[in-house]
Amino acid sequence: MGLKFERNPAPVWFRPLIPLLAIVLTFAITTTLVLLVNANPLQAYYYFLVEPLSSRVSVIEVLVKSTPLLLTGAAVTFAFVGGFWNIGAEGQLLAGATAATAIGLQMDGVSPLIALPLMIIGGFAAGMAWVLIPALMRVKLAIDEVVTTLLLNSVALLGVSALLNGPWRDPVSQWPQSPEIAASAMFPKLIPRSRLHLGFILAIIIIVIMWFVLSRTAFGLRMRAVGMSPHAARFAGIKVEQTLLISALVSGGIAGLAGVSEVAGIHFHLIDAISGGNGYTGIIVATLGGLNPWGAGLAALFIGVIDTGSQSVSRALGVPVYLGDVILATLLLVTLAMLLLQRYRIRWVRQP
Amino acid sequence: MNDLLSTTFLVGLIAATLRVATPLVFGTVGEVITERAGILNLGIEGIMFLGAFVGFAAAAKAEAAGMAGYLWIGLGAATVSGLLMALLMGLLTVTLGLNQHVSGLGITLLATALSLFGFRLVFGESSVLPSIDPFPQLTPFGDAPVIGPIFTQYLLTFVAFLVVVPVGWWLLYRTNFGLNLRSVGENPEAADAAGINVFRTRYLALAIGAALMASGGAFLSLASLGAFSPGIIAGRGWVCIALVIFARWDPVRGMLGALLFGGVFALQLRLQTLGFALPYEVLLALPYLVTIAALAIAGRNVAYPGAYLKPYRRE
């Protein structure tokens, strides 16, 4: 007995339905947990999915929550499409946040027209630098990048912690947080008296550029070829190493921007919880988005809704706020499994 | 300086090293067994966390109900939670043949979220952390100088070094099952042709590995802390992932790596309490940096298991 996989690509109209089916299935599975706390599942889903979109304030909050996810999701999508398994968006985000803080602390009296581009370039460069070693090891030595990028996440977190407990420790409160960055280095607000900031626009621009590069340029075509099959790409005369290296570095840079955006747009100083796992959630965004830039954008917004919703469901029904995290993790695994349907027809057979 | 060279300091350091290394030994041997079958289980961080939580929650409930063997009930429950995660990981990566690293990370995210959810569910939002009466330390050498205090350790520490490591080594290199497991990890097509059940072997490797990882997590909540907190694992699973490579996929070298890291960790704690101002984070980053450097130096000669990260499908 066993499962048999028959190569049989799903019809085109079915593919966009896969993430939707995955969402439905995920909610069906996680209903058990809602029942465990004696809450009404329909009410819970109302607070999860409708409440966050029902007022202007909460919609803005959804966009705020989505901002770093748009960037980390874009970063992971770009790397995965190019065949570089970057698990290190978390570390690259922290590198970008650290660079942004370092630059932002020096920007007193500098015009925002200079300070903001410097923050963005510096964060992008720091993210690139953080992925450089795993990328070179993959390209030059054929060493798998999954573990190296993953381990550098822990190193980045320790690095941030060393800075916050050392040179950057707040001199007044003695808390492990950096002093505040200069006002000129803070991202302007898009809507007065809200938390929505320039980072959101930055993320949308990145997604649009990424869509253009991946689907409208020769480089994007080469990248996708390398991602599908490095051997075939090499045979077709593509410089596989160079292409992989660029995919990896750009991905690291975009993840670095997520760190810039959180420092310059939300927190204004570095704390060790600056990421809150957004680097890892980027992998969920990319998977749910089917490794497509628009898909990643929608997925990031959807996850922003769930994130916001988990707080309202917790307030209203007393369901632990971590239900949101359970749903997201389940969604990742369910989507991953359902994506098989894109390429295979799966049959249950009695005799393997 | 005299402080550092005194016998008391060294004895305390060695004893602490063994304690710190214990969960790492469990996790590393578990991950070695899993990876030798051709599966990278990045679920380790979450499985250790789940083991710590489930072990603690079951023990706390059993203790409250007045059961004498509550700690063993906790350890058993932790093991079962590990097995369930192994089953899920097997379903994803063995049966469905999905991407191992994304599946593994998904397991870590899921197990972590489930534990935090469960913790709120079982213990509510009280500001006082619940605690239990943990495993006592054993004193096989009584008050004897030097070896007395060094071997004043929890039972699970003895189990890690005297049972898990040797049995893990024996299982991998001296049993038919170990031979099958390694051949499934090197070349599943050939193993299948030789009549080895690739799927069953990989499921078993995942199960043994995850049971060990969960026990390693439970050691922290049931023995060394007697409590559960969100920061209880704090990247220990990722340290194990590094140690497996550092140990070149061998349980005994894995134990040595765990001792080395345990020693560094225990040393930095002691230096901090003695008032040495040092960026201890640099020391804590060592296992990761050393592993990455070791990979870079070994370069193309890194002896990954042949079928590492590759799903197996019968065509």
XYZ file of C-alpha atoms in Angstrom:
667
model
C 0.000 0.000 0.000
C 1.174 3.492 -0.566
C 0.829 6.698 -2.457
C 1.669 6.824 -6.096
C 2.707 10.060 -7.766
C 1.875 10.446 -11.425
C 3.357 13.380 -13.270
C 0.332 15.289 -14.367
C 0.415 19.098 -14.277
C -2.772 20.642 -12.940
C -4.822 22.774 -15.354
C -3.944 26.470 -15.274
C -7.282 27.548 -13.789
C -6.718 25.257 -10.809
C -3.373 26.689 -9.687
C -4.523 29.944 -8.071
C -7.106 27.896 -6.182
C -4.437 25.892 -4.364
C -3.590 28.586 -1.750
C -7.308 29.198 -1.219
C -7.955 25.500 -0.674
C -4.976 25.422 1.677
C -6.447 28.296 3.703
C -9.819 26.540 3.982
C -8.186 23.267 4.996
C -5.983 25.026 7.553
C -8.943 26.668 9.226
C -10.748 23.326 9.270
C -7.784 21.704 11.043
C -7.228 24.482 13.564
C -10.915 24.548 14.504
C -10.096 21.733 16.952
C -7.988 24.183 18.965
C -10.750 26.787 19.004
C -13.132 24.138 20.327
C -10.576 23.200 23.000
C -10.947 26.632 24.576
C -14.745 26.378 24.314
C -14.985 29.256 21.875
C -17.402 29.413 18.981
C -15.368 28.739 15.789
C -17.556 30.949 13.608
C -17.128 33.835 16.016
C -13.396 33.150 16.164
C -13.104 33.287 12.383
C -15.102 36.472 12.332
C -12.558 38.091 14.654
C -9.692 36.554 12.689
C -10.716 37.477 9.168
C -13.433 40.145 9.217
C -12.796 42.278 12.295
C -9.292 43.376 11.143
C -10.828 44.706 7.917
C -13.852 46.316 9.504
C -12.430 49.651 10.653
C -10.023 52.163 9.207
C -7.705 51.909 12.209
C -7.410 48.150 12.046
C -6.929 48.102 8.273
C -3.998 50.475 8.735
C -2.669 48.156 11.450
C -2.893 45.236 8.992
C -0.778 47.198 6.507
C 1.735 48.037 9.245
C 2.030 44.354 10.192
C 2.336 43.384 6.510
C 5.172 45.795 5.755
C 8.100 43.676 7.011
C 6.400 40.537 5.695
C 6.128 42.004 2.202
C 9.879 42.560 2.290
C 10.980 39.264 3.845
C 8.450 37.421 1.673
C 9.862 39.139 -1.410
C 13.395 38.300 -0.280
C 12.642 34.608 0.202
C 10.636 34.419 -3.034
C 13.489 35.938 -5.023
C 16.032 33.493 -3.597
C 13.814 30.408 -3.927
C 12.904 31.254 -7.527
C 16.610 31.477 -8.292
C 17.295 28.114 -6.631
C 19.083 29.544 -3.591
C 17.467 28.137 -0.429
C 17.880 31.185 1.741
C 16.651 30.279 5.237
C 18.544 33.256 6.621
C 16.162 36.165 6.032
C 15.912 36.521 9.817
C 19.650 37.133 10.153
C 19.775 39.393 7.098
C 16.894 41.420 8.537
C 18.848 41.842 11.783
C 21.952 42.870 9.822
C 19.904 45.485 7.962
C 18.378 46.743 11.208
C 21.809 47.027 12.796
C 23.212 48.976 9.848
C 20.162 51.254 9.851
C 20.651 51.960 13.546
C 24.367 52.629 13.105
C 23.646 55.088 10.287
C 20.567 56.583 11.932
C 22.507 57.423 15.090
C 24.897 59.603 13.034
C 22.256 61.559 11.128
C 21.683 64.452 13.531
C 21.329 67.636 11.524
C 21.516 65.839 8.182
C 18.701 66.393 5.693
C 16.240 63.492 5.360
C 16.896 63.630 1.616
C 20.377 62.330 2.377
C 19.644 60.360 5.539
C 16.832 58.185 4.176
C 18.668 56.966 1.043
C 21.735 56.289 3.194
C 19.646 54.175 5.585
C 18.154 52.207 2.703
C 21.454 51.639 0.904
C 23.237 50.770 4.138
C 20.571 48.240 5.171
C 20.531 46.660 1.739
C 24.320 46.361 1.791
C 24.312 44.848 5.284
C 21.754 42.221 4.257
C 23.888 41.396 1.223
C 26.983 41.134 3.386
C 25.219 38.756 5.776
C 24.367 36.312 2.980
C 27.683 36.732 1.158
C 29.556 33.916 2.908
C 26.845 31.249 2.485
C 26.409 32.381 -1.133
C 30.130 32.142 -1.892
C 30.338 28.773 -0.142
C 27.487 27.496 -2.289
C 28.865 28.873 -5.529
C 32.570 28.135 -5.038
C 32.504 25.017 -2.844
C 29.070 23.494 -3.544
C 28.267 23.638 0.194
C 24.556 23.494 0.879
C 23.275 26.941 1.890
C 20.348 25.783 4.041
C 22.378 25.130 7.167
C 24.867 27.985 6.717
C 22.154 30.635 6.247
C 20.199 29.156 9.173
C 23.163 29.196 11.553
C 23.978 32.795 10.691
C 20.520 33.762 12.023
C 21.647 32.770 15.514
C 24.950 34.579 15.017
C 23.122 37.759 13.980
C 20.877 37.598 17.038
C 23.902 37.178 19.308
C 25.613 40.068 17.518
C 22.636 42.358 18.108
C 22.522 41.254 21.725
C 26.267 41.973 22.134
C 25.765 45.505 20.778
C 22.754 46.146 22.991
C 24.491 44.881 26.119
C 27.717 46.682 25.188
C 28.331 49.895 23.259
C 24.679 50.616 22.441
C 23.133 49.977 25.835
C 20.783 52.805 26.646
C 22.856 55.061 28.941
C 19.808 56.389 30.758
C 17.545 53.385 31.330
C 20.283 50.719 31.138
C 17.817 48.660 29.102
C 19.309 46.571 26.319
C 18.137 48.921 23.609
C 20.030 51.396 21.475
C 19.617 55.162 21.770
C 17.009 56.630 19.447
C 17.998 57.335 15.837
C 18.014 60.920 14.568
C 14.655 62.405 13.564
C 15.851 62.939 9.993
C 16.509 59.197 9.668
C 12.953 58.223 10.624
C 10.657 57.137 7.813
C 7.876 59.688 7.240
C 4.333 58.597 8.045
C 1.998 57.959 5.132
C -1.076 58.827 7.180
C -0.764 61.361 10.008
C -1.116 59.946 13.543
C -0.890 56.341 12.328
C 1.974 53.885 12.342
C 1.905 53.350 8.570
C 5.197 54.567 7.139
C 7.367 54.877 4.047
C 8.477 51.236 4.429
C 5.134 50.091 3.035
C 5.675 52.058 -0.200
C 9.230 50.763 -0.344
C 7.926 47.186 -0.072
C 5.385 47.697 -2.851
C 8.080 49.189 -5.108
C 10.326 46.185 -4.418
C 7.517 43.761 -5.303
C 6.800 45.593 -8.575
C 10.499 45.698 -9.532
C 10.786 42.030 -8.670
C 7.822 41.137 -10.827
C 9.345 43.104 -13.696
C 12.791 41.531 -13.338
C 11.483 37.973 -12.989
C 8.958 38.040 -15.804
C 10.120 40.734 -18.217
C 13.907 40.580 -18.362
C 16.487 38.159 -19.735
C 18.115 37.993 -16.332
C 14.826 36.878 -14.761
C 14.530 34.139 -17.330
C 18.071 32.959 -16.595
C 17.345 33.047 -12.864
C 14.258 30.919 -13.215
C 16.140 28.495 -15.446
C 18.852 28.093 -12.811
C 16.202 27.660 -10.140
C 14.468 24.889 -12.029
C 17.555 22.976 -13.065
C 21.124 24.213 -12.708
C 22.374 21.419 -14.951
C 20.031 22.238 -17.787
C 20.779 25.941 -17.353
C 24.501 25.322 -17.548
C 23.959 23.231 -20.663
C 22.078 26.156 -22.196
C 25.133 28.349 -21.656
C 23.922 30.278 -18.602
C 26.533 31.369 -16.081
C 24.966 29.427 -13.220
C 27.366 30.565 -10.474
C 27.039 34.235 -11.315
C 23.248 34.015 -11.512
C 22.997 32.174 -8.182
C 25.265 34.697 -6.509
C 23.141 37.618 -7.687
C 19.897 35.901 -6.607
C 21.352 35.286 -3.157
C 22.776 38.781 -2.676
C 19.654 40.602 -3.851
C 17.553 38.384 -1.600
C 19.766 39.205 1.380
C 19.568 42.900 0.536
C 15.770 42.906 0.395
C 15.623 41.113 3.747
C 17.975 43.781 5.077
C 15.454 46.427 3.984
C 12.869 44.768 6.229
C 15.208 45.522 9.129
C 15.670 49.136 8.002
C 11.929 49.549 7.727
C 11.266 48.241 11.259
C 13.958 50.460 12.798
C 13.237 53.617 10.815
C 9.477 53.238 10.607
C 8.292 51.637 13.858
C 10.768 51.305 16.707
C 13.355 54.098 16.099
C 15.891 52.154 18.096
C 17.363 48.679 17.936
C 15.968 46.023 20.275
C 16.692 42.316 20.155
C 13.042 41.550 19.395
C 13.193 43.865 16.376
C 12.356 41.011 14.005
C 9.834 38.991 15.950
C 10.358 36.074 13.571
C 9.489 38.034 10.422
C 12.419 36.402 8.630
C 10.966 32.956 9.207
C 7.443 34.125 8.410
C 8.865 35.307 5.075
C 9.226 31.634 4.177
C 5.519 31.137 4.856
C 4.729 34.201 2.725
C 6.833 32.932 -0.176
C 5.391 29.416 -0.031
C 1.780 30.549 0.277
C 2.403 33.013 -2.552
C 3.512 30.172 -4.802
C 6.932 31.834 -5.357
C 5.246 34.572 -7.355
C 5.781 38.284 -6.502
C 2.063 39.166 -6.615
C 1.267 35.973 -4.735
C 3.797 36.926 -2.072
C 2.214 40.377 -1.823
C -1.244 38.922 -1.271
C 0.101 36.346 1.166
C 1.858 39.044 3.222
C -1.358 41.061 3.427
C -3.313 37.941 4.391
C -0.816 37.102 7.125
C -1.049 40.711 8.304
C -4.782 40.124 8.692
C -4.219 36.914 10.667
C -1.632 38.630 12.881
C -3.981 41.488 13.654
C -6.921 39.103 13.980
C -5.167 36.886 16.504
C -5.032 39.864 18.838
C -8.702 40.719 18.448
C -9.752 37.077 18.852
C -7.662 36.902 21.989
C -9.228 40.086 23.409
C -12.780 39.144 22.486
C -12.911 35.407 23.141
C -9.961 34.708 25.415
C -8.370 32.399 22.865
C -4.578 32.472 23.458
C -2.989 34.868 20.965
C -0.631 32.087 19.828
C -3.495 30.526 17.877
C -2.451 32.905 15.085
C 1.031 31.356 15.009
C -0.439 27.845 15.005
C -2.610 28.777 12.035
C 0.339 30.230 10.125
C 2.558 27.203 10.715
C -0.253 24.841 9.735
C -0.892 26.962 6.667
C 2.754 26.621 5.622
C 2.703 22.832 5.872
C -0.710 22.439 4.248
C 0.231 24.746 1.357
C 3.499 22.927 0.853
C 1.646 19.623 0.640
C -1.064 20.978 -1.632
C 1.458 22.456 -4.051
C 2.211 18.850 -4.984
C -1.117 18.889 -6.781
C 0.380 21.429 -9.187
C 2.693 18.828 -10.629
C 1.357 15.450 -9.670
C -1.800 13.495 -9.519
C -1.688 11.491 -6.326
C -3.284 8.082 -6.169
C -3.678 5.633 -3.351
C -2.561 2.197 -4.502
C -2.773 -1.123 -2.697
C 0.464 -2.544 -4.058
C 3.400 -0.175 -4.470
C 43.556 34.627 38.612
C 43.752 32.379 41.678
C 40.011 32.066 41.548
C 40.220 30.544 38.089
C 42.755 27.875 38.947
C 41.267 26.735 42.226
C 40.017 23.182 42.372
C 36.548 24.315 43.369
C 36.293 26.445 40.253
C 37.450 23.668 37.933
C 35.276 21.025 39.570
C 32.266 23.307 39.347
C 33.088 24.075 35.726
C 33.329 20.402 34.747
C 30.092 19.532 36.546
C 28.307 22.435 34.827
C 29.759 21.401 31.467
C 28.191 17.952 31.778
C 24.852 19.500 32.706
C 24.849 22.028 29.875
C 25.945 19.380 27.377
C 23.144 16.932 28.300
C 20.301 18.337 26.135
C 22.802 18.907 23.323
C 23.882 15.270 23.459
C 20.267 14.119 23.197
C 19.544 16.497 20.321
C 22.768 15.901 18.435
C 22.579 12.107 18.565
C 18.926 12.325 17.521
C 19.774 14.566 14.596
C 22.752 12.377 13.580
C 20.512 9.309 13.375
C 17.915 11.238 11.368
C 20.402 12.758 8.949
C 22.210 9.460 8.404
C 18.899 8.205 6.974
C 18.954 11.114 4.514
C 16.641 13.566 6.259
C 17.625 16.955 7.611
C 15.169 17.546 10.447
C 15.073 21.305 11.027
C 12.104 20.607 13.272
C 14.628 19.943 16.058
C 14.367 23.388 17.662
C 10.580 23.101 17.872
C 10.577 19.441 18.915
C 12.922 20.198 21.835
C 10.631 23.072 22.809
C 7.535 20.883 22.569
C 9.260 18.168 24.603
C 10.107 20.706 27.294
C 6.533 21.991 27.383
C 4.640 18.688 27.166
C 6.972 17.066 29.688
C 6.463 19.931 32.101
C 2.701 20.218 31.628
C 2.115 16.472 32.055
C 4.378 16.325 35.093
C 2.722 19.365 36.692
C -0.745 17.893 36.201
C 0.319 14.490 37.512
C 2.072 16.092 40.480
C -1.054 18.084 41.294
C -3.040 14.831 41.137
C -0.654 13.376 43.697
C 0.934 10.725 41.479
C 4.328 9.568 42.701
C 5.900 8.971 39.306
C 4.844 12.351 37.873
C 8.291 13.128 36.469
C 8.338 9.860 34.550
C 4.856 10.556 33.269
C 6.191 13.898 32.035
C 9.173 12.292 30.335
C 6.910 9.721 28.706
C 4.516 12.395 27.484
C 7.428 14.416 26.065
C 8.637 11.362 24.156
C 5.173 10.774 22.735
C 4.974 14.404 21.601
C 8.304 13.939 19.827
C 7.007 10.799 18.120
C 3.930 12.651 16.889
C 6.094 15.351 15.345
C 8.261 12.639 13.742
C 5.132 11.127 12.257
C 4.143 14.498 10.796
C 7.648 15.145 9.475
C 7.632 11.645 7.959
C 4.281 12.236 6.309
C 5.597 15.449 4.753
C 9.105 14.477 3.726
C 8.993 10.684 3.343
C 5.479 9.888 2.137
C 4.855 13.104 0.224
C 8.513 13.786 -0.573
C 8.262 17.515 0.172
C 11.087 19.957 0.550
C 12.875 18.935 3.774
C 14.086 22.324 4.951
C 10.765 24.106 4.525
C 8.939 21.159 6.132
C 11.388 21.118 9.026
C 11.084 24.835 9.642
C 7.315 24.450 9.451
C 7.502 21.760 12.144
C 9.584 24.080 14.313
C 7.100 26.934 13.879
C 4.147 24.611 14.517
C 5.621 22.861 17.563
C 6.665 26.197 19.081
C 3.266 27.795 18.512
C 1.421 24.722 19.817
C 3.535 24.724 22.981
C 2.934 28.410 23.685
C -0.778 27.968 22.953
C -0.886 24.920 25.204
C 0.984 26.695 27.979
C -1.610 29.481 28.063
C -4.362 26.899 27.894
C -3.068 24.771 30.761
C -1.609 27.404 33.070
C -3.503 30.558 32.118
C -1.916 33.973 32.231
C -0.712 34.008 35.816
C 2.260 36.242 36.521
C 3.923 33.595 38.698
C 5.647 30.946 36.606
C 4.368 27.510 37.594
C 7.035 25.106 38.753
C 7.406 21.484 39.808
C 9.646 19.581 42.157
C 12.286 18.453 39.612
C 14.357 15.277 39.326
C 16.881 15.040 42.173
C 20.606 14.880 41.452
C 22.302 11.536 42.004
C 25.511 11.253 43.994
C 27.122 7.944 43.002
C 30.460 8.924 44.576
C 28.997 10.569 47.642
C 31.163 13.252 49.210
C 34.440 12.001 47.711
C 36.712 14.903 46.765
C 36.635 16.057 43.128
C 34.748 13.134 41.593
C 31.978 13.473 44.166
C 30.814 16.913 43.048
C 31.687 16.331 39.372
C 29.388 13.327 39.191
C 26.613 14.882 41.244
C 24.317 14.924 38.210
C 20.781 14.215 37.086
C 19.901 10.692 35.991
C 19.254 11.944 32.446
C 22.830 13.255 32.239
C 24.121 9.774 33.025
C 21.659 8.375 30.489
C 22.868 10.810 27.816
C 26.552 9.964 28.135
C 26.383 6.301 29.191
C 23.355 5.096 27.223
C 22.338 7.435 24.386
C 25.804 7.899 22.895
C 27.064 4.288 23.067
C 23.714 2.807 22.057
C 23.390 5.342 19.248
C 26.856 4.407 18.002
C 26.133 0.683 18.319
C 22.798 1.074 16.551
C 24.361 2.912 13.605
C 27.487 0.813 13.132
C 26.868 -2.599 14.682
C 23.302 -3.565 13.829
C 21.506 -4.567 10.666
C 19.066 -1.758 11.248
C 21.932 0.760 11.353
C 23.389 -0.621 8.144
C 20.008 -0.326 6.477
C 19.571 3.171 7.858
C 22.911 4.344 6.537
C 22.382 2.751 3.131
C 18.962 4.409 2.886
C 20.691 7.708 3.592
C 23.488 7.109 1.114
C 21.674 5.574 -1.819
C 17.962 4.903 -1.434
C 17.596 3.441 -4.947
C 20.225 0.766 -4.238
C 18.824 0.131 -0.768
C 15.363 -0.331 -2.238
C 16.719 -2.714 -4.867
C 18.394 -4.697 -2.068
C 15.002 -5.172 -0.453
C 15.270 -2.572 2.307
C 12.051 -0.738 3.030
C 13.229 2.853 2.480
C 10.045 4.459 3.764
C 9.821 2.425 6.958
C 13.514 2.903 7.726
C 13.262 6.673 7.316
C 10.153 6.837 9.501
C 11.972 4.849 12.207
C 15.032 7.101 12.015
C 12.808 10.175 12.348
C 10.988 8.571 15.288
C 14.150 7.643 17.208
C 15.657 11.042 16.489
C 12.610 13.048 17.545
C 12.124 10.979 20.714
C 15.695 11.881 21.691
C 15.233 15.563 20.804
C 12.030 15.787 22.878
C 13.749 14.065 25.827
C 16.585 16.582 25.576
C 14.051 19.396 25.823
C 12.287 17.667 28.712
C 15.602 17.404 30.576
C 15.604 21.196 30.831
C 12.069 21.548 32.184
C 11.953 18.391 34.326
C 15.484 18.321 35.729
C 17.699 21.355 35.437
C 14.999 24.056 35.768
C 11.831 22.471 37.109
C 9.896 25.086 35.159
C 8.969 26.059 31.601
C 9.552 29.439 30.000
C 9.358 30.672 26.402
C 13.151 31.062 26.321
C 13.865 27.546 27.558
C 15.432 26.154 24.346
C 16.848 29.457 23.039
C 18.504 28.080 19.922
C 19.866 24.847 21.431
C 18.292 22.939 18.523
C 20.233 25.051 16.048
C 23.401 24.379 18.043
C 22.717 20.659 17.542
C 22.334 21.200 13.790
C 25.785 22.806 13.823
C 27.277 20.085 16.031
C 26.089 17.327 13.688
C 28.113 18.808 10.846
C 31.025 19.599 13.150
C 30.901 15.925 14.225
C 30.782 14.732 10.625
C 27.586 12.753 11.322
C 29.049 10.606 14.097
C 27.418 10.231 17.553
C 30.676 10.006 19.525
C 32.200 13.066 17.887
C 28.809 14.700 18.406
C 29.154 14.100 22.135
C 32.639 15.638 22.106
C 31.268 18.687 20.289
C 28.472 18.985 22.842
C 31.028 18.838 25.671
C 33.150 21.479 24.002
C 30.214 23.814 23.614
C 28.931 22.951 27.084
C 32.350 23.877 28.443
C 32.431 27.234 26.659
C 28.908 28.003 27.811
C 29.600 27.046 31.429
C 32.858 29.023 31.401
C 31.250 32.225 30.161
C 28.543 31.956 32.838
C 31.179 31.556 35.536
C 33.367 34.350 34.215
C 30.353 36.631 34.169
C 29.527 35.881 37.798
C 33.168 36.509 38.712
C 32.722 39.968 37.233
C 34.782 39.621 34.053
C 33.395 42.065 31.506
C 33.493 40.118 28.297
C 31.105 40.033 25.367
C 29.875 36.526 26.168
C 27.838 36.557 22.943
C 31.090 36.096 21.034
C 31.719 32.840 22.897
C 28.141 31.694 22.341
C 28.459 32.343 18.610
C 31.510 30.075 18.446
C 29.754 26.769 17.642
C 28.042 28.356 14.655
C 31.145 30.138 13.398
C 33.395 27.114 13.938
C 30.929 24.901 12.051
C 30.716 27.308 9.123
C 34.515 27.601 9.079
C 34.849 23.808 9.234
C 32.487 23.489 6.281
C 34.437 26.079 4.328
C 37.757 24.378 5.064
C 36.510 20.892 4.232
C 34.973 22.446 1.128
C 33.985 19.941 -1.479
C 35.109 17.073 0.763
C 32.271 17.491 3.266
C 30.934 13.966 3.697
C 27.204 14.711 3.539
C 25.062 11.580 3.577
C 24.574 10.765 -0.119
C 20.817 11.292 -0.164
C 20.875 14.362 2.149
C 17.839 16.575 1.415
C 16.690 14.292 -1.398
C 13.210 12.807 -1.201
C 12.835 9.269 -2.481
C 10.060 8.295 -4.837
C 9.545 4.996 -6.521
C 9.016 5.673 -10.172
